[in-house]
CSV table of C-alpha atoms in Angstrom, one decimal:
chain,number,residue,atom,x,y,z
A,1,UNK,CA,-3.6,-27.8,-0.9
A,2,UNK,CA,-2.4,-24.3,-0.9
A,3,UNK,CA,-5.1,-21.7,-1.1
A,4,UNK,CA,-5.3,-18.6,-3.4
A,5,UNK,CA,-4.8,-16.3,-0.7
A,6,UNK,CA,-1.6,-18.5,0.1
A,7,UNK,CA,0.1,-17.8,-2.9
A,8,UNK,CA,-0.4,-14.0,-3.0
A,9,UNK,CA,0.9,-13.6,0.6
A,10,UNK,CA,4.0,-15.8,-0.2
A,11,UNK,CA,4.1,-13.3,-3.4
A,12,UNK,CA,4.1,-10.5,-1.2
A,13,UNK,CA,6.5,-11.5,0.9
A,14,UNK,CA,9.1,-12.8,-1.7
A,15,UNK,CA,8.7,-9.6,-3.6
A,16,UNK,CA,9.4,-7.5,-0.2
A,17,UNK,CA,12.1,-9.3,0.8
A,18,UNK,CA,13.6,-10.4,-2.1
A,19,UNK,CA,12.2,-7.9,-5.1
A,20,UNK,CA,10.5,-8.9,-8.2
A,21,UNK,CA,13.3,-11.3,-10.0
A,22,UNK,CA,12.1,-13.7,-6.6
A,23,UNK,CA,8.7,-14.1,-7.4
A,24,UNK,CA,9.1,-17.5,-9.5
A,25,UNK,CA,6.7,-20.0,-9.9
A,26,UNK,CA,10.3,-22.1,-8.9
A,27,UNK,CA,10.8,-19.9,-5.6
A,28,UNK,CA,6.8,-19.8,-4.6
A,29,UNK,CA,6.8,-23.3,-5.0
A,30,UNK,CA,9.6,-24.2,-2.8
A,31,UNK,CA,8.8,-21.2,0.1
A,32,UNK,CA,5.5,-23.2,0.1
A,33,UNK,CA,5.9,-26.6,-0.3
A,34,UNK,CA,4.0,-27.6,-3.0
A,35,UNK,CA,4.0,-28.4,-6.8
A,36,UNK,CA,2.9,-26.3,-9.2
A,37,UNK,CA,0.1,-27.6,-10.4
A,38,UNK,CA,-1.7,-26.0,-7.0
A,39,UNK,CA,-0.5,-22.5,-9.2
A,40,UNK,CA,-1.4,-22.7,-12.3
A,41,UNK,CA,-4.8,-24.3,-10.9
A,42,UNK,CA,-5.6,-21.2,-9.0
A,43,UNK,CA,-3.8,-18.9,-11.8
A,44,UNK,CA,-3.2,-19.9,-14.9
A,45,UNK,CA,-0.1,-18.6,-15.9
A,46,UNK,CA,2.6,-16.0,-15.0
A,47,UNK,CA,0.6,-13.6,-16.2
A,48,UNK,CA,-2.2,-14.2,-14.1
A,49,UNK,CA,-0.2,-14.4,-11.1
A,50,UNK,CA,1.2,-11.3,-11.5
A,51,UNK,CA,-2.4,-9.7,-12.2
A,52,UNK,CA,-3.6,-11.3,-9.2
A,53,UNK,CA,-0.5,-10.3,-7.1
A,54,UNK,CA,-1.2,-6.9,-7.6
A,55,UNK,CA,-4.8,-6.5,-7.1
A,56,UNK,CA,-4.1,-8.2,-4.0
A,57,UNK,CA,-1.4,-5.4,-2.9
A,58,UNK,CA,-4.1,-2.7,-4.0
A,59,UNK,CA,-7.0,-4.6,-2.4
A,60,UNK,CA,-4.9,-5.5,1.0
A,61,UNK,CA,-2.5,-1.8,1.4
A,62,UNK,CA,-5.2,0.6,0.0
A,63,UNK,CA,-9.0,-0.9,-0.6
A,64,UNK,CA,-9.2,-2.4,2.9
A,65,UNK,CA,-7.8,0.6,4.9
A,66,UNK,CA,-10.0,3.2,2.9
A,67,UNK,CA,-13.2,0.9,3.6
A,68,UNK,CA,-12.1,0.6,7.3
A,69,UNK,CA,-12.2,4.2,7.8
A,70,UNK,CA,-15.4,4.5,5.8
A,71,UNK,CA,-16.9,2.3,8.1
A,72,UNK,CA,-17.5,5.0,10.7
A,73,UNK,CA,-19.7,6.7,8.7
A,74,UNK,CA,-20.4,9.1,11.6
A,75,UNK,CA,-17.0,10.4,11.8
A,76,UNK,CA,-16.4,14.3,10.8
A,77,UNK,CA,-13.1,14.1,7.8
A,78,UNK,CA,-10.6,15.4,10.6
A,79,UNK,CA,-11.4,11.9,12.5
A,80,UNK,CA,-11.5,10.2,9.5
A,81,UNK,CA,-8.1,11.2,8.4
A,82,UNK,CA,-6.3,10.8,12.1
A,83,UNK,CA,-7.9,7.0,12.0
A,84,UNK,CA,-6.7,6.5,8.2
A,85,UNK,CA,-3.1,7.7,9.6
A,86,UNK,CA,-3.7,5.5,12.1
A,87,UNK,CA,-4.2,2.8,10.0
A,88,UNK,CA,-1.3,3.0,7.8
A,89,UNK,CA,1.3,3.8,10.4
A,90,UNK,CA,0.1,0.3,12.2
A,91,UNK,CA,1.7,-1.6,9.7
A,92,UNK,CA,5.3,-1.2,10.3
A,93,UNK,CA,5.9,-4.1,7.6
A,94,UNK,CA,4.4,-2.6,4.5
A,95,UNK,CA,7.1,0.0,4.3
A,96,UNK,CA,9.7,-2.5,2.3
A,97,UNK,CA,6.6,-3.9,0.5
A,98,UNK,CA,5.6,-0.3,-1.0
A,99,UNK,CA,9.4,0.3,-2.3
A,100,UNK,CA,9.9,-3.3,-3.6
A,101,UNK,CA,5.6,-2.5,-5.9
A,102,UNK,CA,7.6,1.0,-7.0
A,103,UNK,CA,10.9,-0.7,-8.3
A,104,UNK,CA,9.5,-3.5,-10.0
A,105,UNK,CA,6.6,-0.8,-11.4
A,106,UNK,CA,10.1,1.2,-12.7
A,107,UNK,CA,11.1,-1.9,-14.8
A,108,UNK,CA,7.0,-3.6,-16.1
A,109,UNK,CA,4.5,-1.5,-17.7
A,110,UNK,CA,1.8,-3.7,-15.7
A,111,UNK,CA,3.2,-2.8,-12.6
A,112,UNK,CA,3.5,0.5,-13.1
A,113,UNK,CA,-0.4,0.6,-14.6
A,114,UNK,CA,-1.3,-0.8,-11.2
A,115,UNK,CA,1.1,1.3,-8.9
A,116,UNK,CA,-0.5,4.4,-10.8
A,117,UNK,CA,-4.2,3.3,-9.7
A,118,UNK,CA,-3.0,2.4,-6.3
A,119,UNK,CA,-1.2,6.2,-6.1
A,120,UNK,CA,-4.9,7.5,-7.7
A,121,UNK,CA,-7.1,5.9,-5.2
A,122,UNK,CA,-4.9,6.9,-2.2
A,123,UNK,CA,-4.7,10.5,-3.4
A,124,UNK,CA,-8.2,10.9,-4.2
A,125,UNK,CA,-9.5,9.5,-0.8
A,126,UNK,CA,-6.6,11.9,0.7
A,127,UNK,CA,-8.3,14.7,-0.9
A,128,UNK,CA,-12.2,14.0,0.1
A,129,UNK,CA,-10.9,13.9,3.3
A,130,UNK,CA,-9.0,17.2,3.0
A,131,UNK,CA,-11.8,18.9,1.7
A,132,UNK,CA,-13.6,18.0,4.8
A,133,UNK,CA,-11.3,19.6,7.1
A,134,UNK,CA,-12.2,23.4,7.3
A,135,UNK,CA,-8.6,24.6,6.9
A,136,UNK,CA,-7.1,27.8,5.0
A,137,UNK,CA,-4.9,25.4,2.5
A,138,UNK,CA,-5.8,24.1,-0.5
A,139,UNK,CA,-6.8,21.0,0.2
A,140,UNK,CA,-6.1,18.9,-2.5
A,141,UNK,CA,-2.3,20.5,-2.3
A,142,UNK,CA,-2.4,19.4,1.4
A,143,UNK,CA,-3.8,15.3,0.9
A,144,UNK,CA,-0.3,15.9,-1.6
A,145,UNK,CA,1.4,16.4,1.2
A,146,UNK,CA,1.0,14.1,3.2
A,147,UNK,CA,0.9,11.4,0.8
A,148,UNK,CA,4.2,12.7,0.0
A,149,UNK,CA,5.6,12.6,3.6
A,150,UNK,CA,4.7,9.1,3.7
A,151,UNK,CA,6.5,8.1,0.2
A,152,UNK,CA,9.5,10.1,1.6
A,153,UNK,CA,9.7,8.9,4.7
A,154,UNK,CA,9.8,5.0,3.1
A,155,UNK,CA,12.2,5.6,0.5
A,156,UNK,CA,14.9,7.1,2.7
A,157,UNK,CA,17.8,5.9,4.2
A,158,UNK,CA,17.7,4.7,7.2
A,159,UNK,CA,13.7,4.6,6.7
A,160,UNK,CA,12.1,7.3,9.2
A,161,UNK,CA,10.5,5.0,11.8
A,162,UNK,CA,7.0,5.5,12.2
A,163,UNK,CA,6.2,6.8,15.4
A,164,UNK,CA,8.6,9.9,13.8
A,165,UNK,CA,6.5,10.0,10.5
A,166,UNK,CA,3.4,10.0,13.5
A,167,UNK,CA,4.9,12.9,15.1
A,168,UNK,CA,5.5,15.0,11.5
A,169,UNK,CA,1.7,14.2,10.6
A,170,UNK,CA,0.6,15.6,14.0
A,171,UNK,CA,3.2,18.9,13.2
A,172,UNK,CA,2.0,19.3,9.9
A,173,UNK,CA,-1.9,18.9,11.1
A,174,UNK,CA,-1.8,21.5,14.0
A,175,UNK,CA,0.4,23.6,11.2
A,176,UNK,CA,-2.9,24.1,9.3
A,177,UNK,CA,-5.1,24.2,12.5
């Protein structure tokens, strides 16, 4: 039997690959084998899925890598924020994931409910750290910034690769240093 987690990565993937019109009971099915009562066991419905899908994008691509840097507790906000970037920039994968979450979240009021709180909590952990750094900007302006350079750097074309979007964060760091 397929397990919860199972079906949201399969989600995932289909939706990064593929975009949102491939994430079909009929298409999660067949990527994993199965039948669907395995789905609507663990889900209930479409609607469920979907909810579930996308508390498992916030939970995996913004919960997990804010309590991972949290973790050092005894870390000063400047090491903090060089391991978060750390962090994100590991995952050269998640790119094509965040741009498939923003299209669909153009199209489905849900979506774009959940890609609003994703974009909150990011933001707001971008600005405690930011606060924290002892730097003549204002800070909330600046955790703008580089959330923004991220974004950017995901949506153009060719993507910016991420040892590049490394080497901008370290210009724009010693910038305010």
């Amino acid at each position: 039997m397929v397990t919860r987690l199972e079906w949201l990565d399969a989600g995932l993937r289909l939706l990064e690959v593929e975009g949102a019109p491939a994430v079909t009971i009929e298409r999660l099915t067949g990527v994993l084998g199965v039948t669907k009562g395995s789905y609507y066991h663990h889900f209930g419905s479409a609607a469920g899925y979907k909810q579930a899908l996308l508390e498992h994008f916030e939970a995996r691509y913004t919960t997990r890598l804010i309590d991972a840097v949290e973790a050092a507790a005894d870390r000063a906000a400047p090491a903090k924020l060089q391991h978060l970037l750390r962090l994100v920039l590991a995952d050269s994968d998640s790119a094509g994931l965040e741009i498939a979450v923003r299209a669909w979240a153009l199209q489905d009021p849900d979506v774009r409910a959940a890609q609003e709180r994703v974009d909150s909590a990011r933001t707001a952990y971008l600005k405690k750290l930011c606060r924290g750094l002892d730097a003549d900007v204002d800070p909330d302006r600046f955790a703008q910034l580089l959330y923004l350079i991220l974004i950017g750097a995901e949506q153009v074309l060719p993507p910016i690769d991420n040892r590049d979007v490394r080497e901008i964060y370290d210009l724009v760091l010693r910038l305010i240093s």
